[in-house]
Amino acid sequence: MCDGCGQMLAVRYDLPAVAASVTKEALRQRPPGMYRFRELLPLGPAEEPVDLGEGGTALLPLPRLGAHLGMRRLWAKDEGQNPTGSFKARGLGMAVTRARTLGVKGLMIPSAGNAGGAAAVYGARAGLPVAVVVPRGTPEAAVAEAALAGAPVFTVEGSIATAGKLIAKVAPRLGWFDLATLKEPYRLEGKKTMGLELAEQLDWETPDYLMYPTGGGTGLVGIWKAYEELAAMGWIKTRQPRFVAVQAEGCAPVVKAWNDKAETTVLWENPVTHAAGLRVPGPFAGRQMLGILRETGGSARAVSEGEIVEAQRLLARTEGIWTAPEAAAALAALLQLRDRGEVGPGDRVVMILTGCGIKCAPPALPAPVHLEGGDEEILARVRQRLGA
Ligand SMILES: *Cc1c(COP(=O)(O)O)cnc(C)c1O
């Protein structure tokens, strides 16, 4: 954060120089993973990333879901394939890399779950101490991930906003670094690689719509920054997709500000949603996100808890992808846009599936049928369950 104005810092590159130093063909020869875009990342010449194989996630065409929705050009960028099961690996991998190089003593991070887990994991990989502060009731797997990696985990009553305020007070007293969203510029640079990959995977064509499940908003701002930089390098023709910020009805500060035509977000009182990563009542980047939605002709949509679960089931049933509730919200919002006729059958739509479902509590499901007894009895039970 800038000590003078309180706003975020951003990394700037000499983009003409980058464009002159690397070609699309040269890029194609490099191994997968986010550090293949090294020229567009804040790494010194000899700086080694703290690497667990993050990035390089699949861009999956969704033909069966598309047929179901009446949409022909639909993709999912499956960020659940990252180490730690979410795109947070990109941001925290990059931030921990920089923190190690800059010689910080320790890192403290406020989190709704996945960011804390990822920070702890990359901290372990780098040999850097990390402490995590999460709200009570944070999904168990993310807390376990952090604790298993050796990070002390603290809980607070409230939300990530409460955790953030606490760290802002405590971290300076300890001489530890506050790794809160967008208060340092490197997490954003890591998340930016989602956009760089997406551009390359779509052969440098820009999609019409980009559905993004929005909490703190670093992913959205990061992808936007990727397209800005690629446009400045002359690598893409269409500057930006239309960004759709997706939130849960129980915590929708960006959607509210969008509907109110406000310049910035106001703190959402009593945020509630089972999509933990969307439980961010006061995103630091609120103003910037709203600017991006306006500038790209995008919008903001809120979805209900029920719509999230239905979308999660639909994606798993049609394409076999068990995605996180946050990510399922992107599909729920797409259903709304389709029903309202705001996206058409031929529009190119990319949903960012920010995390994997395996890390989260599953929706209600049929219990497994236990098989025992004689052959005929077993066959009868199997028949009954299969309806065959
Ligand atoms: C953190 C998180 C989000 C929200 O991402 P931001 O970039 O902070 O808006 C969405 N989904 C999952 C799974 C997350 O962990």
mmCIF file of C-alpha atoms and ligand atoms in Angstrom:
data_model
loop_
_atom_site.group_PDB
_atom_site.id
_atom_site.type_symbol
_atom_site.label_atom_id
_atom_site.label_comp_id
_atom_site.label_asym_id
_atom_site.label_seq_id
_atom_site.Cartn_x
_atom_site.Cartn_y
_atom_site.Cartn_z
ATOM 1 C CA MET A 1 0.000 0.000 0.000
ATOM 2 C CA CYS A 2 1.146 3.550 -0.659
ATOM 3 C CA ASP A 3 1.902 5.204 2.694
ATOM 4 C CA GLY A 4 1.059 8.590 1.178
ATOM 5 C CA CYS A 5 -2.382 8.013 -0.367
ATOM 6 C CA GLY A 6 -3.525 4.677 1.110
ATOM 7 C CA GLN A 7 -4.170 3.225 -2.363
ATOM 8 C CA MET A 8 -2.700 0.068 -3.850
ATOM 9 C CA LEU A 9 0.655 -0.163 -5.546
ATOM 10 C CA ALA A 10 0.832 -1.721 -9.004
ATOM 11 C CA VAL A 11 3.756 -3.276 -10.849
ATOM 12 C CA ARG A 12 4.495 -1.585 -14.181
ATOM 13 C CA TYR A 13 6.508 -3.145 -16.997
ATOM 14 C CA ASP A 14 8.289 -1.684 -19.991
ATOM 15 C CA LEU A 15 5.779 -3.352 -22.310
ATOM 16 C CA PRO A 16 7.363 -2.368 -25.651
ATOM 17 C CA ALA A 17 10.619 -3.865 -24.336
ATOM 18 C CA VAL A 18 8.806 -7.044 -23.270
ATOM 19 C CA ALA A 19 7.163 -7.281 -26.709
ATOM 20 C CA ALA A 20 10.575 -6.917 -28.332
ATOM 21 C CA SER A 21 12.207 -9.560 -26.133
ATOM 22 C CA VAL A 22 9.782 -12.471 -26.484
ATOM 23 C CA THR A 23 7.541 -13.858 -29.234
ATOM 24 C CA LYS A 24 4.389 -15.972 -29.112
ATOM 25 C CA GLU A 25 6.375 -18.762 -30.791
ATOM 26 C CA ALA A 26 9.136 -18.624 -28.165
ATOM 27 C CA LEU A 27 6.499 -18.732 -25.451
ATOM 28 C CA ARG A 28 4.946 -21.853 -26.953
ATOM 29 C CA GLN A 29 8.248 -23.723 -26.477
ATOM 30 C CA ARG A 30 8.413 -23.049 -22.762
ATOM 31 C CA PRO A 31 7.262 -25.521 -20.105
ATOM 32 C CA PRO A 32 3.755 -24.973 -18.668
ATOM 33 C CA GLY A 33 3.129 -23.175 -15.387
ATOM 34 C CA MET A 34 2.761 -19.534 -14.522
ATOM 35 C CA TYR A 35 6.444 -18.649 -14.575
ATOM 36 C CA ARG A 36 6.603 -19.164 -18.328
ATOM 37 C CA PHE A 37 5.385 -15.531 -18.477
ATOM 38 C CA ARG A 38 8.483 -14.443 -16.622
ATOM 39 C CA GLU A 39 8.893 -11.172 -18.557
ATOM 40 C CA LEU A 40 5.478 -10.080 -17.284
ATOM 41 C CA LEU A 41 6.172 -11.047 -13.675
ATOM 42 C CA PRO A 42 8.046 -9.171 -10.955
ATOM 43 C CA LEU A 43 11.043 -11.513 -10.823
ATOM 44 C CA GLY A 44 14.637 -10.400 -10.738
ATOM 45 C CA PRO A 45 17.003 -11.912 -13.350
ATOM 46 C CA ALA A 46 18.242 -14.672 -11.030
ATOM 47 C CA GLU A 47 15.218 -14.876 -8.752
ATOM 48 C CA GLU A 48 13.941 -18.436 -8.297
ATOM 49 C CA PRO A 49 10.193 -18.768 -7.726
ATOM 50 C CA VAL A 50 8.808 -20.700 -4.759
ATOM 51 C CA ASP A 51 7.179 -23.292 -6.964
ATOM 52 C CA LEU A 52 4.714 -26.128 -6.374
ATOM 53 C CA GLY A 53 3.623 -26.467 -9.981
ATOM 54 C CA GLU A 54 0.958 -23.747 -9.920
ATOM 55 C CA GLY A 55 -0.705 -22.415 -13.049
ATOM 56 C CA GLY A 56 -1.035 -24.066 -16.429
ATOM 57 C CA THR A 57 -4.601 -25.097 -15.571
ATOM 58 C CA ALA A 58 -6.857 -26.535 -18.252
ATOM 59 C CA LEU A 59 -9.283 -24.413 -20.233
ATOM 60 C CA LEU A 60 -12.066 -26.949 -20.622
ATOM 61 C CA PRO A 61 -14.667 -26.681 -23.391
ATOM 62 C CA LEU A 62 -18.099 -27.509 -21.927
ATOM 63 C CA PRO A 63 -20.094 -29.058 -24.784
ATOM 64 C CA ARG A 64 -22.596 -31.016 -22.696
ATOM 65 C CA LEU A 65 -23.326 -28.141 -20.348
ATOM 66 C CA GLY A 66 -23.426 -25.831 -23.381
ATOM 67 C CA ALA A 67 -25.996 -28.056 -25.095
ATOM 68 C CA HIS A 68 -28.057 -28.019 -21.914
ATOM 69 C CA LEU A 69 -27.918 -24.191 -21.784
ATOM 70 C CA GLY A 70 -28.230 -23.610 -25.513
ATOM 71 C CA MET A 71 -24.760 -22.063 -25.693
ATOM 72 C CA ARG A 72 -22.222 -23.151 -28.244
ATOM 73 C CA ARG A 73 -19.019 -21.535 -27.028
ATOM 74 C CA LEU A 74 -18.592 -22.089 -23.348
ATOM 75 C CA TRP A 75 -15.382 -22.780 -21.425
ATOM 76 C CA ALA A 76 -14.241 -23.233 -17.843
ATOM 77 C CA LYS A 77 -10.778 -22.269 -16.665
ATOM 78 C CA ASP A 78 -10.381 -24.934 -14.001
ATOM 79 C CA GLU A 79 -8.375 -23.314 -11.239
ATOM 80 C CA GLY A 80 -9.232 -26.188 -8.930
ATOM 81 C CA GLN A 81 -6.328 -27.988 -10.624
ATOM 82 C CA ASN A 82 -3.821 -25.772 -8.841
ATOM 83 C CA PRO A 83 -1.781 -26.926 -5.830
ATOM 84 C CA THR A 84 -3.939 -26.108 -2.748
ATOM 85 C CA GLY A 85 -7.045 -26.536 -4.936
ATOM 86 C CA SER A 86 -7.614 -22.890 -5.804
ATOM 87 C CA PHE A 87 -6.209 -20.005 -7.813
ATOM 88 C CA LYS A 88 -4.925 -18.536 -4.542
ATOM 89 C CA ALA A 89 -1.812 -20.653 -5.209
ATOM 90 C CA ARG A 90 -0.853 -18.287 -8.015
ATOM 91 C CA GLY A 91 -1.087 -15.122 -5.944
ATOM 92 C CA LEU A 92 0.482 -16.490 -2.811
ATOM 93 C CA GLY A 93 3.222 -18.324 -4.704
ATOM 94 C CA MET A 94 4.232 -15.022 -6.271
ATOM 95 C CA ALA A 95 3.862 -13.004 -3.053
ATOM 96 C CA VAL A 96 5.864 -15.494 -0.966
ATOM 97 C CA THR A 97 8.551 -15.546 -3.649
ATOM 98 C CA ARG A 98 8.919 -11.763 -3.409
ATOM 99 C CA ALA A 99 8.674 -11.756 0.389
ATOM 100 C CA ARG A 100 11.532 -14.250 0.628
ATOM 101 C CA THR A 101 13.701 -12.198 -1.716
ATOM 102 C CA LEU A 102 12.906 -8.967 0.122
ATOM 103 C CA GLY A 103 13.864 -10.636 3.410
ATOM 104 C CA VAL A 104 10.694 -10.286 5.476
ATOM 105 C CA LYS A 105 10.705 -11.817 8.940
ATOM 106 C CA GLY A 106 7.246 -13.361 8.784
ATOM 107 C CA LEU A 107 3.904 -13.029 7.041
ATOM 108 C CA MET A 108 0.441 -12.541 8.508
ATOM 109 C CA ILE A 109 -2.593 -13.049 6.325
ATOM 110 C CA PRO A 110 -6.322 -12.473 6.867
ATOM 111 C CA SER A 111 -8.308 -15.038 4.943
ATOM 112 C CA ALA A 112 -11.700 -16.574 4.279
ATOM 113 C CA GLY A 113 -9.867 -19.910 3.973
ATOM 114 C CA ASN A 114 -8.037 -20.632 0.737
ATOM 115 C CA ALA A 115 -5.658 -17.678 0.847
ATOM 116 C CA GLY A 116 -4.485 -18.590 4.338
ATOM 117 C CA GLY A 117 -3.971 -22.209 3.335
ATOM 118 C CA ALA A 118 -2.003 -21.224 0.253
ATOM 119 C CA ALA A 119 0.124 -18.688 2.149
ATOM 120 C CA ALA A 120 1.005 -21.331 4.748
ATOM 121 C CA VAL A 121 1.862 -23.914 2.105
ATOM 122 C CA TYR A 122 4.131 -21.595 0.125
ATOM 123 C CA GLY A 123 5.608 -20.314 3.379
ATOM 124 C CA ALA A 124 6.535 -23.895 4.292
ATOM 125 C CA ARG A 125 8.027 -24.414 0.847
ATOM 126 C CA ALA A 126 10.094 -21.223 1.239
ATOM 127 C CA GLY A 127 11.026 -21.687 4.899
ATOM 128 C CA LEU A 128 9.220 -18.471 5.857
ATOM 129 C CA PRO A 129 6.986 -18.247 8.934
ATOM 130 C CA VAL A 130 3.319 -17.534 8.147
ATOM 131 C CA ALA A 131 0.445 -16.871 10.557
ATOM 132 C CA VAL A 132 -3.176 -17.019 9.449
ATOM 133 C CA VAL A 133 -6.230 -15.225 10.834
ATOM 134 C CA VAL A 134 -9.630 -16.538 9.706
ATOM 135 C CA PRO A 135 -13.229 -16.012 10.809
ATOM 136 C CA ARG A 136 -14.768 -18.712 12.993
ATOM 137 C CA GLY A 137 -16.526 -21.288 10.853
ATOM 138 C CA THR A 138 -13.998 -21.185 8.015
ATOM 139 C CA PRO A 139 -14.073 -24.427 5.943
ATOM 140 C CA GLU A 140 -12.176 -27.134 7.791
ATOM 141 C CA ALA A 141 -9.938 -28.255 4.949
ATOM 142 C CA ALA A 142 -8.425 -24.799 4.479
ATOM 143 C CA VAL A 143 -7.717 -24.451 8.205
ATOM 144 C CA ALA A 144 -6.193 -27.942 8.260
ATOM 145 C CA GLU A 145 -4.079 -27.127 5.216
ATOM 146 C CA ALA A 146 -2.592 -24.104 6.988
ATOM 147 C CA ALA A 147 -2.066 -25.905 10.303
ATOM 148 C CA LEU A 148 -0.534 -28.957 8.644
ATOM 149 C CA ALA A 149 1.951 -26.690 6.895
ATOM 150 C CA GLY A 150 2.994 -25.453 10.334
ATOM 151 C CA ALA A 151 1.226 -22.087 10.381
ATOM 152 C CA PRO A 152 -0.336 -20.903 13.633
ATOM 153 C CA VAL A 153 -4.032 -20.304 12.873
ATOM 154 C CA PHE A 154 -6.096 -17.725 14.793
ATOM 155 C CA THR A 155 -9.841 -17.283 14.577
ATOM 156 C CA VAL A 156 -11.938 -14.171 15.084
ATOM 157 C CA GLU A 157 -15.653 -13.466 15.348
ATOM 158 C CA GLY A 158 -16.915 -11.786 12.195
ATOM 159 C CA SER A 159 -15.488 -11.929 8.671
ATOM 160 C CA ILE A 160 -12.239 -11.492 6.768
ATOM 161 C CA ALA A 161 -12.721 -7.740 7.346
ATOM 162 C CA THR A 162 -12.391 -8.258 11.115
ATOM 163 C CA ALA A 163 -9.325 -10.429 10.558
ATOM 164 C CA GLY A 164 -7.808 -7.783 8.284
ATOM 165 C CA LYS A 165 -8.273 -4.986 10.817
ATOM 166 C CA LEU A 166 -6.687 -7.099 13.524
ATOM 167 C CA ILE A 167 -3.628 -7.909 11.426
ATOM 168 C CA ALA A 168 -3.189 -4.274 10.401
ATOM 169 C CA LYS A 169 -2.717 -3.543 14.117
ATOM 170 C CA VAL A 170 -0.776 -6.629 15.216
ATOM 171 C CA ALA A 171 1.618 -7.259 12.321
ATOM 172 C CA PRO A 172 3.541 -3.944 12.548
ATOM 173 C CA ARG A 173 4.036 -4.497 16.280
ATOM 174 C CA LEU A 174 5.684 -7.843 15.534
ATOM 175 C CA GLY A 175 7.645 -6.557 12.566
ATOM 176 C CA TRP A 176 5.812 -9.053 10.332
ATOM 177 C CA PHE A 177 4.465 -8.259 6.887
ATOM 178 C CA ASP A 178 0.698 -7.820 6.301
ATOM 179 C CA LEU A 179 -0.187 -9.917 3.258
ATOM 180 C CA ALA A 180 -3.817 -8.711 2.963
ATOM 181 C CA THR A 181 -5.392 -8.624 -0.503
ATOM 182 C CA LEU A 182 -4.053 -5.791 -2.660
ATOM 183 C CA LYS A 183 -2.123 -4.166 0.161
ATOM 184 C CA GLU A 184 0.991 -5.500 -1.548
ATOM 185 C CA PRO A 185 1.227 -5.681 -5.356
ATOM 186 C CA TYR A 186 2.524 -9.227 -5.902
ATOM 187 C CA ARG A 187 -0.518 -11.391 -5.234
ATOM 188 C CA LEU A 188 -2.206 -9.504 -8.055
ATOM 189 C CA GLU A 189 0.694 -10.248 -10.409
ATOM 190 C CA GLY A 190 0.412 -13.968 -9.683
ATOM 191 C CA LYS A 191 -3.337 -13.957 -10.308
ATOM 192 C CA LYS A 192 -2.762 -12.009 -13.489
ATOM 193 C CA THR A 193 -1.292 -15.182 -14.992
ATOM 194 C CA MET A 194 -4.842 -16.595 -15.215
ATOM 195 C CA GLY A 195 -5.525 -13.941 -17.842
ATOM 196 C CA LEU A 196 -2.212 -14.474 -19.646
ATOM 197 C CA GLU A 197 -2.902 -18.214 -19.884
ATOM 198 C CA LEU A 198 -6.471 -17.665 -20.964
ATOM 199 C CA ALA A 199 -5.359 -15.392 -23.793
ATOM 200 C CA GLU A 200 -2.833 -17.939 -24.994
ATOM 201 C CA GLN A 201 -5.271 -20.867 -24.635
ATOM 202 C CA LEU A 202 -7.869 -19.062 -26.777
ATOM 203 C CA ASP A 203 -5.170 -18.387 -29.352
ATOM 204 C CA TRP A 204 -5.007 -14.675 -28.502
ATOM 205 C CA GLU A 205 -8.724 -14.148 -29.108
ATOM 206 C CA THR A 206 -10.599 -12.363 -26.327
ATOM 207 C CA PRO A 207 -13.817 -13.998 -25.042
ATOM 208 C CA ASP A 208 -17.048 -11.971 -25.069
ATOM 209 C CA TYR A 209 -17.864 -12.574 -21.397
ATOM 210 C CA LEU A 210 -15.779 -13.465 -18.416
ATOM 211 C CA MET A 211 -17.689 -14.714 -15.381
ATOM 212 C CA TYR A 212 -15.738 -14.102 -12.178
ATOM 213 C CA PRO A 213 -16.795 -15.112 -8.625
ATOM 214 C CA THR A 214 -15.843 -11.989 -6.738
ATOM 215 C CA GLY A 215 -14.634 -11.662 -3.175
ATOM 216 C CA GLY A 216 -11.713 -9.288 -2.706
ATOM 217 C CA GLY A 217 -11.482 -8.973 -6.463
ATOM 218 C CA THR A 218 -7.782 -9.615 -7.065
ATOM 219 C CA GLY A 219 -8.589 -12.259 -9.644
ATOM 220 C CA LEU A 220 -10.850 -9.933 -11.590
ATOM 221 C CA VAL A 221 -8.421 -7.034 -11.466
ATOM 222 C CA GLY A 222 -5.547 -9.404 -12.279
ATOM 223 C CA ILE A 223 -7.179 -10.811 -15.405
ATOM 224 C CA TRP A 224 -8.088 -7.305 -16.541
ATOM 225 C CA LYS A 225 -4.441 -6.248 -16.042
ATOM 226 C CA ALA A 226 -3.274 -9.200 -18.130
ATOM 227 C CA TYR A 227 -5.447 -8.131 -21.051
ATOM 228 C CA GLU A 228 -4.341 -4.502 -20.688
ATOM 229 C CA GLU A 229 -0.686 -5.522 -20.869
ATOM 230 C CA LEU A 230 -1.190 -7.907 -23.792
ATOM 231 C CA ALA A 231 -3.083 -5.200 -25.686
ATOM 232 C CA ALA A 232 -0.277 -2.705 -25.035
ATOM 233 C CA MET A 233 2.176 -5.298 -26.385
ATOM 234 C CA GLY A 234 0.055 -5.664 -29.520
ATOM 235 C CA TRP A 235 -0.553 -9.358 -28.823
ATOM 236 C CA ILE A 236 -4.353 -9.167 -28.775
ATOM 237 C CA LYS A 237 -6.747 -7.145 -30.915
ATOM 238 C CA THR A 238 -9.795 -6.894 -28.654
ATOM 239 C CA ARG A 239 -8.713 -5.196 -25.509
ATOM 240 C CA GLN A 240 -11.046 -6.665 -22.869
ATOM 241 C CA PRO A 241 -13.858 -9.155 -22.364
ATOM 242 C CA ARG A 242 -17.021 -7.967 -20.597
ATOM 243 C CA PHE A 243 -16.392 -8.758 -16.945
ATOM 244 C CA VAL A 244 -19.296 -10.076 -14.888
ATOM 245 C CA ALA A 245 -18.639 -9.869 -11.142
ATOM 246 C CA VAL A 246 -20.594 -12.631 -9.422
ATOM 247 C CA GLN A 247 -21.431 -12.518 -5.717
ATOM 248 C CA ALA A 248 -23.692 -14.291 -3.243
ATOM 249 C CA GLU A 249 -26.955 -12.581 -2.257
ATOM 250 C CA GLY A 250 -25.848 -12.707 1.393
ATOM 251 C CA CYS A 251 -22.680 -10.685 0.691
ATOM 252 C CA ALA A 252 -22.918 -8.588 -2.447
ATOM 253 C CA PRO A 253 -21.260 -5.189 -1.919
ATOM 254 C CA VAL A 254 -20.084 -4.973 -5.537
ATOM 255 C CA VAL A 255 -23.505 -5.902 -6.947
ATOM 256 C CA LYS A 256 -25.202 -3.374 -4.683
ATOM 257 C CA ALA A 257 -22.822 -0.587 -5.695
ATOM 258 C CA TRP A 258 -23.257 -1.560 -9.360
ATOM 259 C CA ASN A 259 -27.050 -1.452 -9.122
ATOM 260 C CA ASP A 260 -26.869 1.860 -7.236
ATOM 261 C CA LYS A 261 -24.496 3.246 -9.889
ATOM 262 C CA ALA A 262 -22.113 4.108 -7.055
ATOM 263 C CA GLU A 263 -18.422 4.890 -7.494
ATOM 264 C CA THR A 264 -17.320 2.575 -4.734
ATOM 265 C CA THR A 265 -18.556 -0.193 -2.428
ATOM 266 C CA VAL A 266 -19.841 0.243 1.119
ATOM 267 C CA LEU A 267 -19.191 -2.275 3.874
ATOM 268 C CA TRP A 268 -21.813 -5.075 3.781
ATOM 269 C CA GLU A 269 -23.319 -5.695 7.218
ATOM 270 C CA ASN A 270 -23.694 -9.320 8.389
ATOM 271 C CA PRO A 271 -22.222 -11.129 5.405
ATOM 272 C CA VAL A 272 -23.536 -14.697 5.113
ATOM 273 C CA THR A 273 -22.901 -17.299 2.416
ATOM 274 C CA HIS A 274 -21.641 -20.865 2.357
ATOM 275 C CA ALA A 275 -19.314 -19.789 -0.475
ATOM 276 C CA ALA A 276 -16.617 -18.726 1.991
ATOM 277 C CA GLY A 277 -14.361 -17.031 -0.577
ATOM 278 C CA LEU A 278 -17.182 -14.641 -1.480
ATOM 279 C CA ARG A 279 -17.651 -13.530 2.118
ATOM 280 C CA VAL A 280 -15.711 -10.308 1.712
ATOM 281 C CA PRO A 281 -17.888 -7.438 2.953
ATOM 282 C CA GLY A 282 -15.533 -4.553 2.124
ATOM 283 C CA PRO A 283 -13.270 -5.307 -0.853
ATOM 284 C CA PHE A 284 -10.259 -2.997 -0.923
ATOM 285 C CA ALA A 285 -10.472 -2.911 -4.741
ATOM 286 C CA GLY A 286 -14.198 -2.026 -4.833
ATOM 287 C CA ARG A 287 -13.744 1.225 -6.723
ATOM 288 C CA GLN A 288 -11.349 -0.317 -9.204
ATOM 289 C CA MET A 289 -13.614 -3.303 -9.910
ATOM 290 C CA LEU A 290 -16.602 -1.053 -10.544
ATOM 291 C CA GLY A 291 -14.479 0.938 -12.979
ATOM 292 C CA ILE A 292 -13.554 -2.258 -14.819
ATOM 293 C CA LEU A 293 -17.191 -3.393 -15.044
ATOM 294 C CA ARG A 294 -18.181 -0.005 -16.501
ATOM 295 C CA GLU A 295 -15.248 0.259 -18.866
ATOM 296 C CA THR A 296 -15.668 -3.247 -20.324
ATOM 297 C CA GLY A 297 -19.466 -3.105 -20.652
ATOM 298 C CA GLY A 298 -19.790 -5.763 -17.989
ATOM 299 C CA SER A 299 -22.149 -6.116 -15.061
ATOM 300 C CA ALA A 300 -22.562 -7.574 -11.580
ATOM 301 C CA ARG A 301 -24.975 -10.314 -10.513
ATOM 302 C CA ALA A 302 -25.937 -11.823 -7.171
ATOM 303 C CA VAL A 303 -27.032 -15.454 -6.826
ATOM 304 C CA SER A 304 -28.803 -17.264 -3.989
ATOM 305 C CA GLU A 305 -27.402 -20.103 -1.885
ATOM 306 C CA GLY A 306 -29.868 -22.456 -3.578
ATOM 307 C CA GLU A 307 -28.830 -21.365 -7.067
ATOM 308 C CA ILE A 308 -25.183 -22.004 -6.127
ATOM 309 C CA VAL A 309 -25.908 -25.578 -5.032
ATOM 310 C CA GLU A 310 -28.032 -26.259 -8.120
ATOM 311 C CA ALA A 311 -25.274 -24.949 -10.389
ATOM 312 C CA GLN A 312 -22.700 -27.068 -8.560
ATOM 313 C CA ARG A 313 -24.812 -30.163 -9.179
ATOM 314 C CA LEU A 314 -25.458 -29.256 -12.813
ATOM 315 C CA LEU A 315 -21.771 -28.809 -13.627
ATOM 316 C CA ALA A 316 -20.821 -32.078 -11.936
ATOM 317 C CA ARG A 317 -23.618 -33.983 -13.675
ATOM 318 C CA THR A 318 -23.047 -32.605 -17.165
ATOM 319 C CA GLU A 319 -19.255 -32.298 -17.267
ATOM 320 C CA GLY A 320 -17.872 -34.190 -14.273
ATOM 321 C CA ILE A 321 -16.383 -31.122 -12.608
ATOM 322 C CA TRP A 322 -16.792 -30.886 -8.828
ATOM 323 C CA THR A 323 -16.228 -27.220 -8.353
ATOM 324 C CA ALA A 324 -16.243 -25.032 -5.231
ATOM 325 C CA PRO A 325 -19.459 -23.200 -4.291
ATOM 326 C CA GLU A 326 -17.763 -19.881 -5.151
ATOM 327 C CA ALA A 327 -17.053 -21.130 -8.658
ATOM 328 C CA ALA A 328 -20.509 -22.640 -9.030
ATOM 329 C CA ALA A 329 -21.839 -19.118 -8.427
ATOM 330 C CA ALA A 330 -20.332 -18.137 -11.788
ATOM 331 C CA LEU A 331 -22.480 -20.736 -13.524
ATOM 332 C CA ALA A 332 -25.549 -19.702 -11.524
ATOM 333 C CA ALA A 333 -25.032 -16.129 -12.743
ATOM 334 C CA LEU A 334 -24.595 -17.311 -16.314
ATOM 335 C CA LEU A 335 -27.972 -19.050 -16.081
ATOM 336 C CA GLN A 336 -29.472 -15.705 -15.024
ATOM 337 C CA LEU A 337 -27.847 -13.844 -17.921
ATOM 338 C CA ARG A 338 -29.027 -16.457 -20.391
ATOM 339 C CA ASP A 339 -32.596 -16.346 -19.043
ATOM 340 C CA ARG A 340 -32.594 -12.554 -19.368
ATOM 341 C CA GLY A 341 -31.262 -12.789 -22.914
ATOM 342 C CA GLU A 342 -28.116 -10.834 -21.971
ATOM 343 C CA VAL A 343 -25.840 -13.540 -23.359
ATOM 344 C CA GLY A 344 -26.696 -15.239 -26.623
ATOM 345 C CA PRO A 345 -26.183 -18.786 -27.948
ATOM 346 C CA GLY A 346 -23.072 -17.817 -29.926
ATOM 347 C CA ASP A 347 -21.329 -15.656 -27.337
ATOM 348 C CA ARG A 348 -17.930 -16.870 -26.188
ATOM 349 C CA VAL A 349 -18.155 -17.221 -22.430
ATOM 350 C CA VAL A 350 -15.399 -18.206 -20.008
ATOM 351 C CA MET A 351 -16.199 -19.046 -16.409
ATOM 352 C CA ILE A 352 -13.339 -18.903 -13.954
ATOM 353 C CA LEU A 353 -13.792 -21.915 -11.677
ATOM 354 C CA THR A 354 -11.746 -20.471 -8.844
ATOM 355 C CA GLY A 355 -11.479 -23.573 -6.663
ATOM 356 C CA CYS A 356 -12.116 -27.303 -6.387
ATOM 357 C CA GLY A 357 -15.107 -28.779 -4.620
ATOM 358 C CA ILE A 358 -13.159 -31.480 -2.810
ATOM 359 C CA LYS A 359 -11.922 -28.910 -0.288
ATOM 360 C CA CYS A 360 -15.459 -27.814 0.614
ATOM 361 C CA ALA A 361 -18.431 -29.455 2.318
ATOM 362 C CA PRO A 362 -20.415 -31.360 -0.346
ATOM 363 C CA PRO A 363 -24.084 -30.593 -1.076
ATOM 364 C CA ALA A 364 -26.736 -33.068 0.135
ATOM 365 C CA LEU A 365 -26.347 -36.272 -1.876
ATOM 366 C CA PRO A 366 -27.932 -39.726 -2.038
ATOM 367 C CA ALA A 367 -26.322 -42.040 0.519
ATOM 368 C CA PRO A 368 -24.369 -45.001 -0.884
ATOM 369 C CA VAL A 369 -26.352 -48.252 -0.938
ATOM 370 C CA HIS A 370 -24.657 -50.884 1.215
ATOM 371 C CA LEU A 371 -24.436 -54.337 -0.386
ATOM 372 C CA GLU A 372 -24.485 -57.520 1.682
ATOM 373 C CA GLY A 373 -26.237 -60.868 1.819
ATOM 374 C CA GLY A 374 -26.771 -63.407 -0.923
ATOM 375 C CA ASP A 375 -26.161 -62.892 -4.648
ATOM 376 C CA GLU A 376 -29.844 -62.440 -5.442
ATOM 377 C CA GLU A 377 -30.350 -59.922 -2.669
ATOM 378 C CA ILE A 378 -27.327 -57.929 -3.827
ATOM 379 C CA LEU A 379 -28.513 -57.997 -7.431
ATOM 380 C CA ALA A 380 -31.941 -56.783 -6.351
ATOM 381 C CA ARG A 381 -30.455 -53.835 -4.478
ATOM 382 C CA VAL A 382 -28.176 -52.907 -7.376
ATOM 383 C CA ARG A 383 -31.151 -53.120 -9.779
ATOM 384 C CA GLN A 384 -33.242 -50.939 -7.533
ATOM 385 C CA ARG A 385 -30.560 -48.245 -7.230
ATOM 386 C CA LEU A 386 -29.769 -48.260 -10.962
ATOM 387 C CA GLY A 387 -33.423 -48.346 -11.880
ATOM 388 C CA ALA A 388 -32.501 -51.119 -14.301
HETATM 389 C C1 LIG B 1 -10.631 -16.191 -2.780
HETATM 390 C C2 LIG B 1 -11.617 -16.914 -3.561
HETATM 391 C C3 LIG B 1 -12.518 -16.245 -4.405
HETATM 392 C C4 LIG B 1 -12.575 -14.742 -4.506
HETATM 393 O O1 LIG B 1 -11.484 -14.293 -5.214
HETATM 394 P P1 LIG B 1 -11.019 -12.775 -5.269
HETATM 395 O O2 LIG B 1 -10.041 -12.721 -6.351
HETATM 396 O O3 LIG B 1 -10.504 -12.428 -3.932
HETATM 397 O O4 LIG B 1 -12.245 -11.973 -5.605
HETATM 398 C C5 LIG B 1 -13.360 -17.008 -5.192
HETATM 399 N N1 LIG B 1 -13.348 -18.358 -5.131
HETATM 400 C C6 LIG B 1 -12.517 -19.036 -4.335
HETATM 401 C C7 LIG B 1 -12.576 -20.523 -4.339
HETATM 402 C C8 LIG B 1 -11.616 -18.345 -3.525
HETATM 403 O O5 LIG B 1 -10.784 -19.024 -2.737
#
